[in-house]
Short mmCIF file of C-alpha atoms in Angstrom, two decimals:
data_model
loop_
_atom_site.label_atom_id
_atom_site.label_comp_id
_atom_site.label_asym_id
_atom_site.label_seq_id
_atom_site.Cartn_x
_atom_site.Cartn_y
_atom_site.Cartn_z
CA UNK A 1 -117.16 -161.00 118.77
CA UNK A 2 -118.58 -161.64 122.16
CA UNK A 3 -115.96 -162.93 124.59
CA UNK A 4 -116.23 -166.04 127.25
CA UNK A 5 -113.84 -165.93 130.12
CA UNK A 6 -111.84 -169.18 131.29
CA UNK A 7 -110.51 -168.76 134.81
CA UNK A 8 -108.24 -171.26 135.06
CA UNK A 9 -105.80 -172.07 138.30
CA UNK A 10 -102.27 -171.25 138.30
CA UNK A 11 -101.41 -174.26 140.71
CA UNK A 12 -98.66 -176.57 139.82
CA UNK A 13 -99.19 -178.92 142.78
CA UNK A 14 -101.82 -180.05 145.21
CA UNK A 15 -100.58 -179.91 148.48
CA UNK A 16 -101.73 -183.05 150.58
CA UNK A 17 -102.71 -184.37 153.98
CA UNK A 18 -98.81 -185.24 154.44
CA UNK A 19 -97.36 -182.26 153.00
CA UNK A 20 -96.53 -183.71 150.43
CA UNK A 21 -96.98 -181.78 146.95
CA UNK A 22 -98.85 -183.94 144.11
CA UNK A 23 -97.93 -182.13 140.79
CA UNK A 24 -100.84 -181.32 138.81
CA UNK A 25 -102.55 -178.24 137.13
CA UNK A 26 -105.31 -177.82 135.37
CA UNK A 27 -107.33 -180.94 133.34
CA UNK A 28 -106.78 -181.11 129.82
CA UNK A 29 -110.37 -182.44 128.48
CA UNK A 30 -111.79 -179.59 130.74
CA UNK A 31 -110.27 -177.14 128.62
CA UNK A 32 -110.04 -178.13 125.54
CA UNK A 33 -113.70 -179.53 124.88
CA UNK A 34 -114.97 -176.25 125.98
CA UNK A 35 -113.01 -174.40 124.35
CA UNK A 36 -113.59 -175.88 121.31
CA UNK A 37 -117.21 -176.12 121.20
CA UNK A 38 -117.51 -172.02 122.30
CA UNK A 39 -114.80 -171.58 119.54
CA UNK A 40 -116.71 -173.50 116.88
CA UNK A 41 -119.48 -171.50 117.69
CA UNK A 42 -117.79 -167.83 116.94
CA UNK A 43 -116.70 -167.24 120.57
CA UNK A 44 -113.61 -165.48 121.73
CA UNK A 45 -111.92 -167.07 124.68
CA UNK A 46 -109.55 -165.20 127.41
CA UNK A 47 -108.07 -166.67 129.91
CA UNK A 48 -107.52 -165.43 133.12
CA UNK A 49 -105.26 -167.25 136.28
CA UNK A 50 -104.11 -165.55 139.63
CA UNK A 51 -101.18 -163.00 138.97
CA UNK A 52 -101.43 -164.18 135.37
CA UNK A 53 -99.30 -167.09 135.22
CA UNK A 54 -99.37 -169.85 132.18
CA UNK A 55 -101.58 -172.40 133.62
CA UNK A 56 -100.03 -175.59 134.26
CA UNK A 57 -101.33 -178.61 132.45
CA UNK A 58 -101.66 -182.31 135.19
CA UNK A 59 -99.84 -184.51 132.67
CA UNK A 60 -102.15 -186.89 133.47
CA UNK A 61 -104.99 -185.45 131.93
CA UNK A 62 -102.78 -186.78 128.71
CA UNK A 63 -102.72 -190.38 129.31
CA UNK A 64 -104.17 -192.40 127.10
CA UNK A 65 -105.98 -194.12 129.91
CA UNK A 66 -108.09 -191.16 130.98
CA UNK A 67 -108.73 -190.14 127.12
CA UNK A 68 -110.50 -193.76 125.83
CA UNK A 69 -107.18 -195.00 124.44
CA UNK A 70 -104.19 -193.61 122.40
CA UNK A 71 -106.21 -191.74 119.68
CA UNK A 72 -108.36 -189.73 122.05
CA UNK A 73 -105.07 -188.82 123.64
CA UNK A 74 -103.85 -187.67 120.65
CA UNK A 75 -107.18 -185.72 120.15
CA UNK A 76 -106.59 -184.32 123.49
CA UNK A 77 -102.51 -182.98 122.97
CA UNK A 78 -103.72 -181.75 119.90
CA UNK A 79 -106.46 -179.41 121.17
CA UNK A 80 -104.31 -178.33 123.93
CA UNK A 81 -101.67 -177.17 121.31
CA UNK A 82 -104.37 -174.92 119.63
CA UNK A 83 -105.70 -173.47 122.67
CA UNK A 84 -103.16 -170.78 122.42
CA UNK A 85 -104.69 -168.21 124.73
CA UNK A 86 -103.58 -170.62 127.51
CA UNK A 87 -99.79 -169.14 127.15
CA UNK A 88 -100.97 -165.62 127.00
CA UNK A 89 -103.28 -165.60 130.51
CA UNK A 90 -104.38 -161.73 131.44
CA UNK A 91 -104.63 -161.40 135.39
CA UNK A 92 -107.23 -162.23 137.41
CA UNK A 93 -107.41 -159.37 139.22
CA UNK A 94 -107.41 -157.07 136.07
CA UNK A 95 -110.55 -158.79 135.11
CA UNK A 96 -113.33 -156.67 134.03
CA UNK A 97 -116.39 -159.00 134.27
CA UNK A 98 -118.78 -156.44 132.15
CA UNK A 99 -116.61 -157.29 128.97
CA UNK A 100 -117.44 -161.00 129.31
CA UNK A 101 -121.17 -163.02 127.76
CA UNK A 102 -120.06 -165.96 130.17
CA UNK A 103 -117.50 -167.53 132.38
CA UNK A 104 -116.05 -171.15 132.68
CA UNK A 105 -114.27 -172.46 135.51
CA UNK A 106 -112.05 -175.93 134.16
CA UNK A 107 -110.95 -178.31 136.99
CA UNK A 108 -107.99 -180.60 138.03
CA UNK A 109 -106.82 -180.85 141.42
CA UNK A 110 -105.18 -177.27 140.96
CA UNK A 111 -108.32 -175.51 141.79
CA UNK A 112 -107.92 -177.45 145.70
CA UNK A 113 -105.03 -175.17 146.32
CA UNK A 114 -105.35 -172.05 144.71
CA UNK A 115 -109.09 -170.72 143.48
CA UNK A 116 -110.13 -172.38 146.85
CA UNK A 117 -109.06 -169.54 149.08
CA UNK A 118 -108.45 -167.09 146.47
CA UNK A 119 -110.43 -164.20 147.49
CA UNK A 120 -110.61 -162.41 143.85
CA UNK A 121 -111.34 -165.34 142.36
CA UNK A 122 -114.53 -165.76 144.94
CA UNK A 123 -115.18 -161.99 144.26
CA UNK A 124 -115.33 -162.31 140.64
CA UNK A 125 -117.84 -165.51 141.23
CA UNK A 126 -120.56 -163.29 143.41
CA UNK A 127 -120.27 -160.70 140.62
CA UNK A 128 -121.11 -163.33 138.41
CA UNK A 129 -123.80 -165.14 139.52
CA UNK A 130 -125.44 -161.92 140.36
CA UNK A 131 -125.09 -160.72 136.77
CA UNK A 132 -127.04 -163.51 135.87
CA UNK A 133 -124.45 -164.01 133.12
CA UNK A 134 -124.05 -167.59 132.20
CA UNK A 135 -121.54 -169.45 134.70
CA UNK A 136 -119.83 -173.01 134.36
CA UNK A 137 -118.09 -174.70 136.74
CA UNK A 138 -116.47 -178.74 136.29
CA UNK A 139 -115.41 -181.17 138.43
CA UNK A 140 -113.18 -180.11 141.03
CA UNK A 141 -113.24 -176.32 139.89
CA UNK A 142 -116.64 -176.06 142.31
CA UNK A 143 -113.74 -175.36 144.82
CA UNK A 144 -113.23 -172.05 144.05
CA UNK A 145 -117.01 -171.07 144.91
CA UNK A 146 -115.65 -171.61 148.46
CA UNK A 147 -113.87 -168.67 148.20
CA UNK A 148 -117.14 -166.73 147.26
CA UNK A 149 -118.35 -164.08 149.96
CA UNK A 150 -121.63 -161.89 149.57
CA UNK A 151 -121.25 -158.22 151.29
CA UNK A 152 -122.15 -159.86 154.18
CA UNK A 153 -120.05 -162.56 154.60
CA UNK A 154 -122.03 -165.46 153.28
CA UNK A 155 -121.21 -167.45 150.96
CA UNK A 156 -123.90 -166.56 147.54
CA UNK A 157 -124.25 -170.40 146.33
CA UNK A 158 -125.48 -171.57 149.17
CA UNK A 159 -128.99 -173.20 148.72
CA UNK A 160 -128.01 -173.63 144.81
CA UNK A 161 -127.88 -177.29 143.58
CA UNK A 162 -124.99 -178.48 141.64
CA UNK A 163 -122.41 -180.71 141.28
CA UNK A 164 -118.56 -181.05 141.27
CA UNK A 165 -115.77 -184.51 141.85
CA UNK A 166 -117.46 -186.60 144.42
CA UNK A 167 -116.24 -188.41 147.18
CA UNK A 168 -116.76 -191.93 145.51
CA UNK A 169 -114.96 -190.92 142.63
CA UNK A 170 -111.87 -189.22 144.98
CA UNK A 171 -111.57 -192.67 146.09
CA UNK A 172 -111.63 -194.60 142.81
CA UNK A 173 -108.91 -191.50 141.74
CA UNK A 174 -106.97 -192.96 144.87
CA UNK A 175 -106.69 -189.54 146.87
CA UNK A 176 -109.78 -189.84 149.23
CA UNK A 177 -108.15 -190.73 152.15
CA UNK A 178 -104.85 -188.93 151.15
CA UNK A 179 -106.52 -185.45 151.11
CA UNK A 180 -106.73 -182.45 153.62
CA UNK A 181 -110.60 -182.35 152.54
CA UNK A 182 -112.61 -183.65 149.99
CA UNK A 183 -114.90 -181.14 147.31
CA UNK A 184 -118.34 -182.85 147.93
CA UNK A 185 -118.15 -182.36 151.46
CA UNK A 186 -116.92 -178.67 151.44
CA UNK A 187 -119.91 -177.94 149.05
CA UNK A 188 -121.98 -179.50 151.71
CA UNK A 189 -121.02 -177.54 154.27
CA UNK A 190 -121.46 -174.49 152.97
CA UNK A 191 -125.54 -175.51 152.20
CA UNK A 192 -125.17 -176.11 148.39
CA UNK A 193 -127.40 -179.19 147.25
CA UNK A 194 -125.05 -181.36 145.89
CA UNK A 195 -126.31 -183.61 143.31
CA UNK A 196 -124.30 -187.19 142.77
CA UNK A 197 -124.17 -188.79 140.05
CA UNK A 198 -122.79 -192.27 138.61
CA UNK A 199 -119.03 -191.78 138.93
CA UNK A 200 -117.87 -191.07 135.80
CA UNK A 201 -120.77 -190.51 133.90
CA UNK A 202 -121.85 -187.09 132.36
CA UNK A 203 -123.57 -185.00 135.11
CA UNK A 204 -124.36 -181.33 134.25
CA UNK A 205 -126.50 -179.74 137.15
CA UNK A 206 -128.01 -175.89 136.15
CA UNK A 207 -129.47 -174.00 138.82
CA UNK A 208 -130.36 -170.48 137.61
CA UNK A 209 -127.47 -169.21 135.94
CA UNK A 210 -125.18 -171.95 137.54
CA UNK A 211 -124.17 -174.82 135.50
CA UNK A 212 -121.78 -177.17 136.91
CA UNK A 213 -120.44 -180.31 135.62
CA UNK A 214 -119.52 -183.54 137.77
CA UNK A 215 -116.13 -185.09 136.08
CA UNK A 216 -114.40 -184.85 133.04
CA UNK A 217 -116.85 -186.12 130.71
CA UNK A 218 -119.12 -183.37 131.99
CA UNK A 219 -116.68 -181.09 130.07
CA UNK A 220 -118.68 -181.03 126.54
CA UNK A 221 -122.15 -181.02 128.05
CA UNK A 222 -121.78 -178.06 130.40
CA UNK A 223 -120.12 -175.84 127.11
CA UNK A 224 -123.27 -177.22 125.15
CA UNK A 225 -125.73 -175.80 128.03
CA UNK A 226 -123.42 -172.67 128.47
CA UNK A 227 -124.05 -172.69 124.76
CA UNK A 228 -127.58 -172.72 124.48
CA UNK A 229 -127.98 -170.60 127.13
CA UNK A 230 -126.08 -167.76 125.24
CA UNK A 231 -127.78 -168.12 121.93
CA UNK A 232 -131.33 -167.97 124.03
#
């Protein structure tokens, strides 16, 4: 059974522009819809996280109000409970990428602190978009392809399009102006061409073997194109 690898942060909080720490983790919907559609289709899943820790869920993600109402909520806890291979996380840094047909990156604001300056994490990224393996990315996971360095020292998604949480929709969230730096602008910087959408609204970006996914609802679409891609 071919295997798809989930690196997933290991952050518990999101450290602000204050100091202060915002709890939060990883986000629920961009797990679970994933998982479930490369599980329906015959997929192993592993997850990896920095030193292995059980990746913590942003409770948020749980609220009714971010899943459509109560029942999608429920849909939601439910799929979390199932994803089992989120308790047992290998390490990132025992990762061998050759034993993997694809790799997803879900988001929440845990990615900001960890994945973002996580150097293994950015190593394992250059190996994979050089494989040419399929590679997903969602939301505000695009952070960790900051931590991406070629040989020599650049940064291998530069001049790629894609997409990731914008600033417009950091602001609706209510962080924008409570942040140490926003995703859309980082991704600017480092000469990706980032491509807004509506806020909210499925946005799936591919760029050679980089698909990346705006917001939440970009979840399922991206692990349909990952999909395809796969059975190509």
């Amino acid at each position: 059974m071919a295997k798809i690898l989930f690196v997933v942060t290991g952050a518990d909080h999101w450290t602000l522009a204050d100091g202060t720490p915002h709890p939060t983790g990883f986000w629920a919907e961009e797990a679970v819809a994933p998982y479930e559609v490369f599980k329906e289709a015959g997929y192993e899943v592993v997850v990896a996280t920095p030193g292995g820790v059980v990746p913590t869920v942003d409770r948020g993600s749980l609220a009714p109000e971010f899943n459509g109402g109560q029942s999608g909520a429920d849909r939601v806890a439910a799929g979390l409970e199932a994803f089992g291979e989120l308790r047992h996380p290998v390490a990132l840094e025992d990762v061998d990428l050759d034993a993997y047909a694809a790799v997803f990156y879900p988001g929440g604001h845990g990615p900001m602190e960890d994945l973002a300056v996580d150097a293994g994490s950015g190593r394992l990224l250059a190996r994979a978009l050089a494989s040419g393996r399929p590679l997903g990315v969602v939301c505000h996971a695009p952070a960790a392809l900051l931590a991406a360095r070629t040989d020599d020292g650049r940064n291998p998604f530069a001049g790629y399009r894609l997409t990731g949480f914008t600033n417009a929709e950091e602001a609706q969230a209510g962080f924008a102006d409570r942040a140490k730096w926003l995703l859309q602008d980082r991704l600017a910087e480092i000469g990706t061409d980032f491509q807004e959408g509506e806020p909210w609204a499925p946005n799936v970006v591919a760029d050679r073997n980089l698909v990346t996914g705006q917001n939440p609802a970009s979840a399922a679409p991206l692990a349909r194109e990952l999909l395809d891609r796969l059975s190509a």
